[in-house]
Amino acid sequence: MAFRKAGFEPISLRSGGVGSNAGDAADAVSVGDTFGTIRDDSPKFGDIADTAMQVESAEKIATERAKADIKISENNLEATQAQASATSSAGTMSGLGQIAGAAIGLLSDEETKHTIDTIDDALETLRNLRPVTFFYKEEYSASPERMHHGFIAQEFQKEMPDATYYDESIGKLCIDTTDLIGLLVRANQQLETRLTRLEAKQALAAV
Protein backbone atom coordinates (compact mmCIF):
# COMPACT_ATOMS: atom_id res chain seq x y z
CA MET A 1 0.00 0.00 0.00
CA ALA A 2 1.51 3.36 -1.08
CA PHE A 3 1.75 6.47 1.12
CA ARG A 4 2.06 10.11 0.15
CA LYS A 5 4.68 12.19 1.89
CA ALA A 6 2.51 15.23 2.17
CA GLY A 7 -0.46 13.72 4.04
CA PHE A 8 0.98 10.58 5.56
CA GLU A 9 -2.37 8.99 4.77
CA PRO A 10 -3.11 5.72 3.07
CA ILE A 11 -4.25 6.22 -0.50
CA SER A 12 -7.47 4.41 0.29
CA LEU A 13 -8.44 7.16 2.76
CA ARG A 14 -8.12 10.02 0.30
CA SER A 15 -11.36 11.66 -0.76
CA GLY A 16 -12.50 11.15 -4.30
CA GLY A 17 -9.26 9.42 -5.17
CA VAL A 18 -7.63 12.77 -5.90
CA GLY A 19 -3.92 12.74 -5.04
CA SER A 20 -3.59 16.27 -3.75
CA ASN A 21 -2.52 17.85 -0.47
CA ALA A 22 -5.96 19.42 -0.20
CA GLY A 23 -7.52 15.98 -0.37
CA ASP A 24 -5.15 14.71 2.27
CA ALA A 25 -6.05 17.65 4.53
CA ALA A 26 -9.73 17.00 4.02
CA ASP A 27 -9.24 13.36 4.96
CA ALA A 28 -7.27 14.39 8.03
CA VAL A 29 -10.02 16.78 9.15
CA SER A 30 -12.65 14.11 8.59
CA VAL A 31 -10.78 11.58 10.71
CA GLY A 32 -10.15 14.20 13.43
CA ASP A 33 -13.83 15.06 13.53
CA THR A 34 -14.69 11.38 13.77
CA PHE A 35 -12.42 10.79 16.75
CA GLY A 36 -13.61 14.03 18.33
CA THR A 37 -17.20 12.87 18.09
CA ILE A 38 -16.28 9.51 19.57
CA ARG A 39 -14.47 11.26 22.42
CA ASP A 40 -17.42 13.55 23.07
CA ASP A 41 -19.82 10.59 23.15
CA SER A 42 -17.61 8.47 25.39
CA PRO A 43 -18.42 8.17 29.15
CA LYS A 44 -17.20 11.05 31.27
CA PHE A 45 -15.20 9.03 33.79
CA GLY A 46 -14.32 12.14 35.77
CA ASP A 47 -17.98 13.02 36.15
CA ILE A 48 -18.83 9.42 37.06
CA ALA A 49 -16.19 9.46 39.79
CA ASP A 50 -17.54 12.76 41.15
CA THR A 51 -21.09 11.40 41.14
CA ALA A 52 -19.98 8.22 42.92
CA MET A 53 -18.27 10.29 45.58
CA GLN A 54 -21.38 12.41 46.03
CA VAL A 55 -23.57 9.30 46.32
CA GLU A 56 -21.20 7.75 48.86
CA SER A 57 -21.15 10.97 50.87
CA ALA A 58 -24.95 11.16 50.81
CA GLU A 59 -25.18 7.53 51.95
CA LYS A 60 -22.84 8.24 54.86
CA ILE A 61 -24.86 11.29 55.89
CA ALA A 62 -28.12 9.32 55.64
CA THR A 63 -26.62 6.49 57.69
CA GLU A 64 -25.42 8.85 60.42
CA ARG A 65 -28.81 10.55 60.54
CA ALA A 66 -30.55 7.20 60.79
CA LYS A 67 -28.24 6.21 63.64
CA ALA A 68 -28.97 9.50 65.38
CA ASP A 69 -32.71 9.04 64.94
CA ILE A 70 -32.50 5.51 66.34
CA LYS A 71 -30.49 6.76 69.32
CA ILE A 72 -33.02 9.52 69.97
CA SER A 73 -35.86 7.01 69.77
CA GLU A 74 -34.07 4.69 72.20
CA ASN A 75 -33.46 7.56 74.61
CA ASN A 76 -37.08 8.66 74.38
CA LEU A 77 -38.23 5.11 75.00
CA GLU A 78 -35.97 4.75 78.02
CA ALA A 79 -37.14 8.10 79.38
CA THR A 80 -40.77 7.15 78.87
CA GLN A 81 -40.27 3.80 80.55
CA ALA A 82 -38.44 5.41 83.46
CA GLN A 83 -41.14 8.01 83.90
CA ALA A 84 -43.87 5.43 83.71
CA SER A 85 -42.08 3.28 86.24
CA ALA A 86 -41.42 6.19 88.60
CA THR A 87 -44.81 7.84 88.42
CA SER A 88 -47.12 4.89 87.91
CA SER A 89 -45.74 2.06 89.99
CA ALA A 90 -48.86 2.08 92.11
CA GLY A 91 -51.02 2.00 89.03
CA THR A 92 -48.85 -0.78 87.68
CA MET A 93 -49.34 -2.85 90.81
CA SER A 94 -53.08 -2.49 90.73
CA GLY A 95 -53.03 -2.89 86.96
CA LEU A 96 -51.24 -6.20 87.27
CA GLY A 97 -53.98 -7.42 89.55
CA GLN A 98 -56.58 -6.24 87.07
CA ILE A 99 -54.80 -7.99 84.22
CA ALA A 100 -54.60 -11.20 86.21
CA GLY A 101 -58.26 -10.84 87.10
CA ALA A 102 -59.16 -10.25 83.47
CA ALA A 103 -57.30 -13.39 82.47
CA ILE A 104 -59.13 -15.36 85.16
CA GLY A 105 -62.41 -13.88 84.00
CA LEU A 106 -61.72 -15.04 80.49
CA LEU A 107 -61.19 -18.55 81.83
CA SER A 108 -64.51 -18.82 83.67
CA ASP A 109 -65.66 -21.85 81.72
CA GLU A 110 -66.36 -24.83 83.98
CA GLU A 111 -64.12 -27.00 81.82
CA THR A 112 -61.12 -24.94 82.91
CA LYS A 113 -61.65 -25.57 86.62
CA HIS A 114 -61.55 -28.38 89.17
CA THR A 115 -62.23 -28.81 92.89
CA ILE A 116 -65.19 -26.43 92.77
CA ASP A 117 -66.71 -25.75 96.20
CA THR A 118 -69.29 -23.28 97.48
CA ILE A 119 -67.94 -20.55 99.73
CA ASP A 120 -69.14 -21.39 103.23
CA ASP A 121 -68.69 -18.21 105.22
CA ALA A 122 -67.74 -15.17 103.17
CA LEU A 123 -68.81 -12.84 105.97
CA GLU A 124 -66.07 -14.10 108.25
CA THR A 125 -63.37 -13.52 105.65
CA LEU A 126 -64.65 -10.06 104.79
CA ARG A 127 -64.96 -9.19 108.46
CA ASN A 128 -61.26 -9.87 108.98
CA LEU A 129 -60.19 -7.64 106.11
CA ARG A 130 -59.27 -4.05 106.92
CA PRO A 131 -60.41 -1.59 104.26
CA VAL A 132 -58.32 1.59 104.37
CA THR A 133 -57.95 4.96 102.71
CA PHE A 134 -54.46 5.96 101.64
CA PHE A 135 -52.32 8.14 99.41
CA TYR A 136 -49.54 6.80 97.21
CA LYS A 137 -46.07 8.19 97.74
CA GLU A 138 -44.90 10.65 95.08
CA GLU A 139 -42.46 8.21 93.54
CA TYR A 140 -45.25 5.72 92.94
CA SER A 141 -47.99 7.94 91.57
CA ALA A 142 -48.60 10.69 89.05
CA SER A 143 -51.35 12.00 91.35
CA PRO A 144 -50.03 11.67 94.90
CA GLU A 145 -52.72 14.08 96.12
CA ARG A 146 -55.51 11.64 95.21
CA MET A 147 -56.97 9.53 98.01
CA HIS A 148 -57.55 5.82 97.32
CA HIS A 149 -59.66 3.12 98.92
CA GLY A 150 -58.31 -0.38 99.23
CA PHE A 151 -56.18 -2.72 101.28
CA ILE A 152 -52.64 -3.25 102.50
CA ALA A 153 -51.20 -6.23 100.67
CA GLN A 154 -49.40 -7.61 103.73
CA GLU A 155 -52.66 -7.59 105.70
CA PHE A 156 -54.69 -8.85 102.76
CA GLN A 157 -52.28 -11.77 102.38
CA LYS A 158 -53.08 -13.07 105.87
CA GLU A 159 -56.77 -13.54 105.04
CA MET A 160 -56.52 -14.28 101.30
CA PRO A 161 -53.07 -15.69 100.57
CA ASP A 162 -54.12 -17.18 97.23
CA ALA A 163 -55.21 -13.74 96.02
CA THR A 164 -51.86 -12.20 96.91
CA TYR A 165 -48.70 -12.51 94.84
CA TYR A 166 -45.20 -11.07 94.66
CA ASP A 167 -44.22 -9.38 91.43
CA GLU A 168 -40.47 -9.74 90.98
CA SER A 169 -40.37 -7.21 88.13
CA ILE A 170 -41.25 -4.38 90.53
CA GLY A 171 -40.28 -6.04 93.78
CA LYS A 172 -43.64 -5.41 95.43
CA LEU A 173 -46.46 -7.43 96.92
CA CYS A 174 -49.69 -7.22 94.89
CA ILE A 175 -53.27 -8.35 95.40
CA ASP A 176 -55.96 -9.62 93.04
CA THR A 177 -59.08 -7.80 94.17
CA THR A 178 -61.27 -9.69 91.68
CA ASP A 179 -61.36 -12.52 94.20
CA LEU A 180 -63.43 -10.24 96.39
CA ILE A 181 -66.33 -10.36 93.93
CA GLY A 182 -67.19 -13.93 94.80
CA LEU A 183 -66.90 -13.19 98.50
CA LEU A 184 -69.13 -10.13 98.26
CA VAL A 185 -71.82 -12.01 96.35
CA ARG A 186 -71.71 -14.88 98.85
CA ALA A 187 -71.77 -12.46 101.80
CA ASN A 188 -74.86 -10.75 100.36
CA GLN A 189 -76.57 -14.12 100.05
CA GLN A 190 -75.73 -14.93 103.65
CA LEU A 191 -77.11 -11.62 104.84
CA GLU A 192 -80.32 -12.11 102.87
CA THR A 193 -80.75 -15.56 104.42
CA ARG A 194 -80.24 -14.18 107.93
CA LEU A 195 -82.66 -11.33 107.25
CA THR A 196 -85.31 -13.73 105.96
CA ARG A 197 -84.97 -15.91 109.07
CA LEU A 198 -85.14 -12.88 111.33
CA GLU A 199 -88.29 -11.66 109.62
CA ALA A 200 -89.84 -15.14 109.90
CA LYS A 201 -89.09 -15.23 113.66
CA GLN A 202 -90.63 -11.83 114.15
CA ALA A 203 -93.74 -12.88 112.22
CA LEU A 204 -94.17 -15.99 114.39
CA ALA A 205 -93.62 -14.01 117.59
CA ALA A 206 -96.40 -11.63 116.59
CA VAL A 207 -98.94 -14.43 116.18
mmCIF file with all atom_site columns, C-alpha atoms in Angstrom, residues 36-150:
data_model
loop_
_atom_site.group_PDB
_atom_site.id
_atom_site.type_symbol
_atom_site.label_atom_id
_atom_site.label_alt_id
_atom_site.label_comp_id
_atom_site.label_asym_id
_atom_site.label_entity_id
_atom_site.label_seq_id
_atom_site.pdbx_PDB_ins_code
_atom_site.Cartn_x
_atom_site.Cartn_y
_atom_site.Cartn_z
_atom_site.occupancy
_atom_site.B_iso_or_equiv
_atom_site.pdbx_formal_charge
_atom_site.auth_seq_id
_atom_site.auth_comp_id
_atom_site.auth_asym_id
_atom_site.auth_atom_id
_atom_site.pdbx_PDB_model_num
ATOM 1   C CA . GLY A 1 36  ? -13.610 14.031  18.329  1.00 0.00 ? 36  GLY A CA 1
ATOM 2   C CA . THR A 1 37  ? -17.202 12.868  18.088  1.00 0.00 ? 37  THR A CA 1
ATOM 3   C CA . ILE A 1 38  ? -16.278 9.506   19.566  1.00 0.00 ? 38  ILE A CA 1
ATOM 4   C CA . ARG A 1 39  ? -14.472 11.261  22.416  1.00 0.00 ? 39  ARG A CA 1
ATOM 5   C CA . ASP A 1 40  ? -17.421 13.546  23.066  1.00 0.00 ? 40  ASP A CA 1
ATOM 6   C CA . ASP A 1 41  ? -19.815 10.595  23.151  1.00 0.00 ? 41  ASP A CA 1
ATOM 7   C CA . SER A 1 42  ? -17.614 8.465   25.394  1.00 0.00 ? 42  SER A CA 1
ATOM 8   C CA . PRO A 1 43  ? -18.420 8.165   29.148  1.00 0.00 ? 43  PRO A CA 1
ATOM 9   C CA . LYS A 1 44  ? -17.197 11.048  31.275  1.00 0.00 ? 44  LYS A CA 1
ATOM 10  C CA . PHE A 1 45  ? -15.201 9.026   33.787  1.00 0.00 ? 45  PHE A CA 1
ATOM 11  C CA . GLY A 1 46  ? -14.318 12.136  35.774  1.00 0.00 ? 46  GLY A CA 1
ATOM 12  C CA . ASP A 1 47  ? -17.979 13.025  36.151  1.00 0.00 ? 47  ASP A CA 1
ATOM 13  C CA . ILE A 1 48  ? -18.826 9.424   37.064  1.00 0.00 ? 48  ILE A CA 1
ATOM 14  C CA . ALA A 1 49  ? -16.192 9.460   39.787  1.00 0.00 ? 49  ALA A CA 1
ATOM 15  C CA . ASP A 1 50  ? -17.539 12.755  41.153  1.00 0.00 ? 50  ASP A CA 1
ATOM 16  C CA . THR A 1 51  ? -21.088 11.402  41.142  1.00 0.00 ? 51  THR A CA 1
ATOM 17  C CA . ALA A 1 52  ? -19.978 8.223   42.921  1.00 0.00 ? 52  ALA A CA 1
ATOM 18  C CA . MET A 1 53  ? -18.269 10.294  45.584  1.00 0.00 ? 53  MET A CA 1
ATOM 19  C CA . GLN A 1 54  ? -21.377 12.407  46.034  1.00 0.00 ? 54  GLN A CA 1
ATOM 20  C CA . VAL A 1 55  ? -23.571 9.299   46.324  1.00 0.00 ? 55  VAL A CA 1
ATOM 21  C CA . GLU A 1 56  ? -21.197 7.748   48.864  1.00 0.00 ? 56  GLU A CA 1
ATOM 22  C CA . SER A 1 57  ? -21.146 10.967  50.868  1.00 0.00 ? 57  SER A CA 1
ATOM 23  C CA . ALA A 1 58  ? -24.952 11.157  50.809  1.00 0.00 ? 58  ALA A CA 1
ATOM 24  C CA . GLU A 1 59  ? -25.180 7.530   51.950  1.00 0.00 ? 59  GLU A CA 1
ATOM 25  C CA . LYS A 1 60  ? -22.842 8.243   54.858  1.00 0.00 ? 60  LYS A CA 1
ATOM 26  C CA . ILE A 1 61  ? -24.860 11.288  55.888  1.00 0.00 ? 61  ILE A CA 1
ATOM 27  C CA . ALA A 1 62  ? -28.124 9.324   55.643  1.00 0.00 ? 62  ALA A CA 1
ATOM 28  C CA . THR A 1 63  ? -26.621 6.485   57.691  1.00 0.00 ? 63  THR A CA 1
ATOM 29  C CA . GLU A 1 64  ? -25.424 8.852   60.418  1.00 0.00 ? 64  GLU A CA 1
ATOM 30  C CA . ARG A 1 65  ? -28.812 10.554  60.536  1.00 0.00 ? 65  ARG A CA 1
ATOM 31  C CA . ALA A 1 66  ? -30.553 7.198   60.790  1.00 0.00 ? 66  ALA A CA 1
ATOM 32  C CA . LYS A 1 67  ? -28.242 6.206   63.643  1.00 0.00 ? 67  LYS A CA 1
ATOM 33  C CA . ALA A 1 68  ? -28.966 9.505   65.381  1.00 0.00 ? 68  ALA A CA 1
ATOM 34  C CA . ASP A 1 69  ? -32.713 9.042   64.942  1.00 0.00 ? 69  ASP A CA 1
ATOM 35  C CA . ILE A 1 70  ? -32.503 5.514   66.343  1.00 0.00 ? 70  ILE A CA 1
ATOM 36  C CA . LYS A 1 71  ? -30.490 6.756   69.320  1.00 0.00 ? 71  LYS A CA 1
ATOM 37  C CA . ILE A 1 72  ? -33.023 9.521   69.969  1.00 0.00 ? 72  ILE A CA 1
ATOM 38  C CA . SER A 1 73  ? -35.859 7.006   69.770  1.00 0.00 ? 73  SER A CA 1
ATOM 39  C CA . GLU A 1 74  ? -34.069 4.688   72.198  1.00 0.00 ? 74  GLU A CA 1
ATOM 40  C CA . ASN A 1 75  ? -33.462 7.563   74.610  1.00 0.00 ? 75  ASN A CA 1
ATOM 41  C CA . ASN A 1 76  ? -37.080 8.658   74.384  1.00 0.00 ? 76  ASN A CA 1
ATOM 42  C CA . LEU A 1 77  ? -38.233 5.105   74.997  1.00 0.00 ? 77  LEU A CA 1
ATOM 43  C CA . GLU A 1 78  ? -35.967 4.749   78.023  1.00 0.00 ? 78  GLU A CA 1
ATOM 44  C CA . ALA A 1 79  ? -37.141 8.095   79.378  1.00 0.00 ? 79  ALA A CA 1
ATOM 45  C CA . THR A 1 80  ? -40.769 7.153   78.866  1.00 0.00 ? 80  THR A CA 1
ATOM 46  C CA . GLN A 1 81  ? -40.272 3.796   80.554  1.00 0.00 ? 81  GLN A CA 1
ATOM 47  C CA . ALA A 1 82  ? -38.438 5.406   83.457  1.00 0.00 ? 82  ALA A CA 1
ATOM 48  C CA . GLN A 1 83  ? -41.136 8.010   83.896  1.00 0.00 ? 83  GLN A CA 1
ATOM 49  C CA . ALA A 1 84  ? -43.872 5.426   83.706  1.00 0.00 ? 84  ALA A CA 1
ATOM 50  C CA . SER A 1 85  ? -42.078 3.282   86.245  1.00 0.00 ? 85  SER A CA 1
ATOM 51  C CA . ALA A 1 86  ? -41.416 6.188   88.604  1.00 0.00 ? 86  ALA A CA 1
ATOM 52  C CA . THR A 1 87  ? -44.812 7.844   88.416  1.00 0.00 ? 87  THR A CA 1
ATOM 53  C CA . SER A 1 88  ? -47.120 4.891   87.908  1.00 0.00 ? 88  SER A CA 1
ATOM 54  C CA . SER A 1 89  ? -45.743 2.062   89.989  1.00 0.00 ? 89  SER A CA 1
ATOM 55  C CA . ALA A 1 90  ? -48.863 2.078   92.111  1.00 0.00 ? 90  ALA A CA 1
ATOM 56  C CA . GLY A 1 91  ? -51.023 1.996   89.027  1.00 0.00 ? 91  GLY A CA 1
ATOM 57  C CA . THR A 1 92  ? -48.852 -0.779  87.683  1.00 0.00 ? 92  THR A CA 1
ATOM 58  C CA . MET A 1 93  ? -49.340 -2.852  90.806  1.00 0.00 ? 93  MET A CA 1
ATOM 59  C CA . SER A 1 94  ? -53.082 -2.492  90.733  1.00 0.00 ? 94  SER A CA 1
ATOM 60  C CA . GLY A 1 95  ? -53.031 -2.891  86.959  1.00 0.00 ? 95  GLY A CA 1
ATOM 61  C CA . LEU A 1 96  ? -51.243 -6.196  87.265  1.00 0.00 ? 96  LEU A CA 1
ATOM 62  C CA . GLY A 1 97  ? -53.979 -7.416  89.547  1.00 0.00 ? 97  GLY A CA 1
ATOM 63  C CA . GLN A 1 98  ? -56.575 -6.240  87.066  1.00 0.00 ? 98  GLN A CA 1
ATOM 64  C CA . ILE A 1 99  ? -54.796 -7.989  84.223  1.00 0.00 ? 99  ILE A CA 1
ATOM 65  C CA . ALA A 1 100 ? -54.597 -11.199 86.208  1.00 0.00 ? 100 ALA A CA 1
ATOM 66  C CA . GLY A 1 101 ? -58.260 -10.836 87.096  1.00 0.00 ? 101 GLY A CA 1
ATOM 67  C CA . ALA A 1 102 ? -59.162 -10.255 83.466  1.00 0.00 ? 102 ALA A CA 1
ATOM 68  C CA . ALA A 1 103 ? -57.298 -13.395 82.470  1.00 0.00 ? 103 ALA A CA 1
ATOM 69  C CA . ILE A 1 104 ? -59.130 -15.358 85.160  1.00 0.00 ? 104 ILE A CA 1
ATOM 70  C CA . GLY A 1 105 ? -62.411 -13.878 84.002  1.00 0.00 ? 105 GLY A CA 1
ATOM 71  C CA . LEU A 1 106 ? -61.722 -15.038 80.487  1.00 0.00 ? 106 LEU A CA 1
ATOM 72  C CA . LEU A 1 107 ? -61.193 -18.546 81.829  1.00 0.00 ? 107 LEU A CA 1
ATOM 73  C CA . SER A 1 108 ? -64.506 -18.823 83.666  1.00 0.00 ? 108 SER A CA 1
ATOM 74  C CA . ASP A 1 109 ? -65.657 -21.850 81.716  1.00 0.00 ? 109 ASP A CA 1
ATOM 75  C CA . GLU A 1 110 ? -66.356 -24.834 83.979  1.00 0.00 ? 110 GLU A CA 1
ATOM 76  C CA . GLU A 1 111 ? -64.119 -27.002 81.820  1.00 0.00 ? 111 GLU A CA 1
ATOM 77  C CA . THR A 1 112 ? -61.122 -24.937 82.906  1.00 0.00 ? 112 THR A CA 1
ATOM 78  C CA . LYS A 1 113 ? -61.652 -25.570 86.624  1.00 0.00 ? 113 LYS A CA 1
ATOM 79  C CA . HIS A 1 114 ? -61.552 -28.380 89.168  1.00 0.00 ? 114 HIS A CA 1
ATOM 80  C CA . THR A 1 115 ? -62.231 -28.813 92.892  1.00 0.00 ? 115 THR A CA 1
ATOM 81  C CA . ILE A 1 116 ? -65.191 -26.432 92.767  1.00 0.00 ? 116 ILE A CA 1
ATOM 82  C CA . ASP A 1 117 ? -66.706 -25.745 96.203  1.00 0.00 ? 117 ASP A CA 1
ATOM 83  C CA . THR A 1 118 ? -69.294 -23.280 97.478  1.00 0.00 ? 118 THR A CA 1
ATOM 84  C CA . ILE A 1 119 ? -67.943 -20.549 99.728  1.00 0.00 ? 119 ILE A CA 1
ATOM 85  C CA . ASP A 1 120 ? -69.137 -21.386 103.234 1.00 0.00 ? 120 ASP A CA 1
ATOM 86  C CA . ASP A 1 121 ? -68.685 -18.207 105.217 1.00 0.00 ? 121 ASP A CA 1
ATOM 87  C CA . ALA A 1 122 ? -67.744 -15.166 103.174 1.00 0.00 ? 122 ALA A CA 1
ATOM 88  C CA . LEU A 1 123 ? -68.808 -12.839 105.969 1.00 0.00 ? 123 LEU A CA 1
ATOM 89  C CA . GLU A 1 124 ? -66.069 -14.103 108.248 1.00 0.00 ? 124 GLU A CA 1
ATOM 90  C CA . THR A 1 125 ? -63.373 -13.521 105.647 1.00 0.00 ? 125 THR A CA 1
ATOM 91  C CA . LEU A 1 126 ? -64.651 -10.061 104.794 1.00 0.00 ? 126 LEU A CA 1
ATOM 92  C CA . ARG A 1 127 ? -64.961 -9.194  108.464 1.00 0.00 ? 127 ARG A CA 1
ATOM 93  C CA . ASN A 1 128 ? -61.264 -9.870  108.978 1.00 0.00 ? 128 ASN A CA 1
ATOM 94  C CA . LEU A 1 129 ? -60.186 -7.638  106.115 1.00 0.00 ? 129 LEU A CA 1
ATOM 95  C CA . ARG A 1 130 ? -59.275 -4.050  106.916 1.00 0.00 ? 130 ARG A CA 1
ATOM 96  C CA . PRO A 1 131 ? -60.412 -1.588  104.255 1.00 0.00 ? 131 PRO A CA 1
ATOM 97  C CA . VAL A 1 132 ? -58.318 1.591   104.375 1.00 0.00 ? 132 VAL A CA 1
ATOM 98  C CA . THR A 1 133 ? -57.948 4.956   102.705 1.00 0.00 ? 133 THR A CA 1
ATOM 99  C CA . PHE A 1 134 ? -54.465 5.962   101.640 1.00 0.00 ? 134 PHE A CA 1
ATOM 100 C CA . PHE A 1 135 ? -52.319 8.139   99.409  1.00 0.00 ? 135 PHE A CA 1
ATOM 101 C CA . TYR A 1 136 ? -49.545 6.801   97.207  1.00 0.00 ? 136 TYR A CA 1
ATOM 102 C CA . LYS A 1 137 ? -46.068 8.187   97.738  1.00 0.00 ? 137 LYS A CA 1
ATOM 103 C CA . GLU A 1 138 ? -44.904 10.647  95.081  1.00 0.00 ? 138 GLU A CA 1
ATOM 104 C CA . GLU A 1 139 ? -42.457 8.214   93.538  1.00 0.00 ? 139 GLU A CA 1
ATOM 105 C CA . TYR A 1 140 ? -45.253 5.715   92.936  1.00 0.00 ? 140 TYR A CA 1
ATOM 106 C CA . SER A 1 141 ? -47.987 7.941   91.567  1.00 0.00 ? 141 SER A CA 1
ATOM 107 C CA . ALA A 1 142 ? -48.600 10.686  89.046  1.00 0.00 ? 142 ALA A CA 1
ATOM 108 C CA . SER A 1 143 ? -51.353 11.999  91.348  1.00 0.00 ? 143 SER A CA 1
ATOM 109 C CA . PRO A 1 144 ? -50.026 11.674  94.901  1.00 0.00 ? 144 PRO A CA 1
ATOM 110 C CA . GLU A 1 145 ? -52.719 14.076  96.117  1.00 0.00 ? 145 GLU A CA 1
ATOM 111 C CA . ARG A 1 146 ? -55.507 11.638  95.207  1.00 0.00 ? 146 ARG A CA 1
ATOM 112 C CA . MET A 1 147 ? -56.966 9.527   98.015  1.00 0.00 ? 147 MET A CA 1
ATOM 113 C CA . HIS A 1 148 ? -57.548 5.825   97.320  1.00 0.00 ? 148 HIS A CA 1
ATOM 114 C CA . HIS A 1 149 ? -59.662 3.119   98.922  1.00 0.00 ? 149 HIS A CA 1
ATOM 115 C CA . GLY A 1 150 ? -58.315 -0.380  99.231  1.00 0.00 ? 150 GLY A CA 1
#
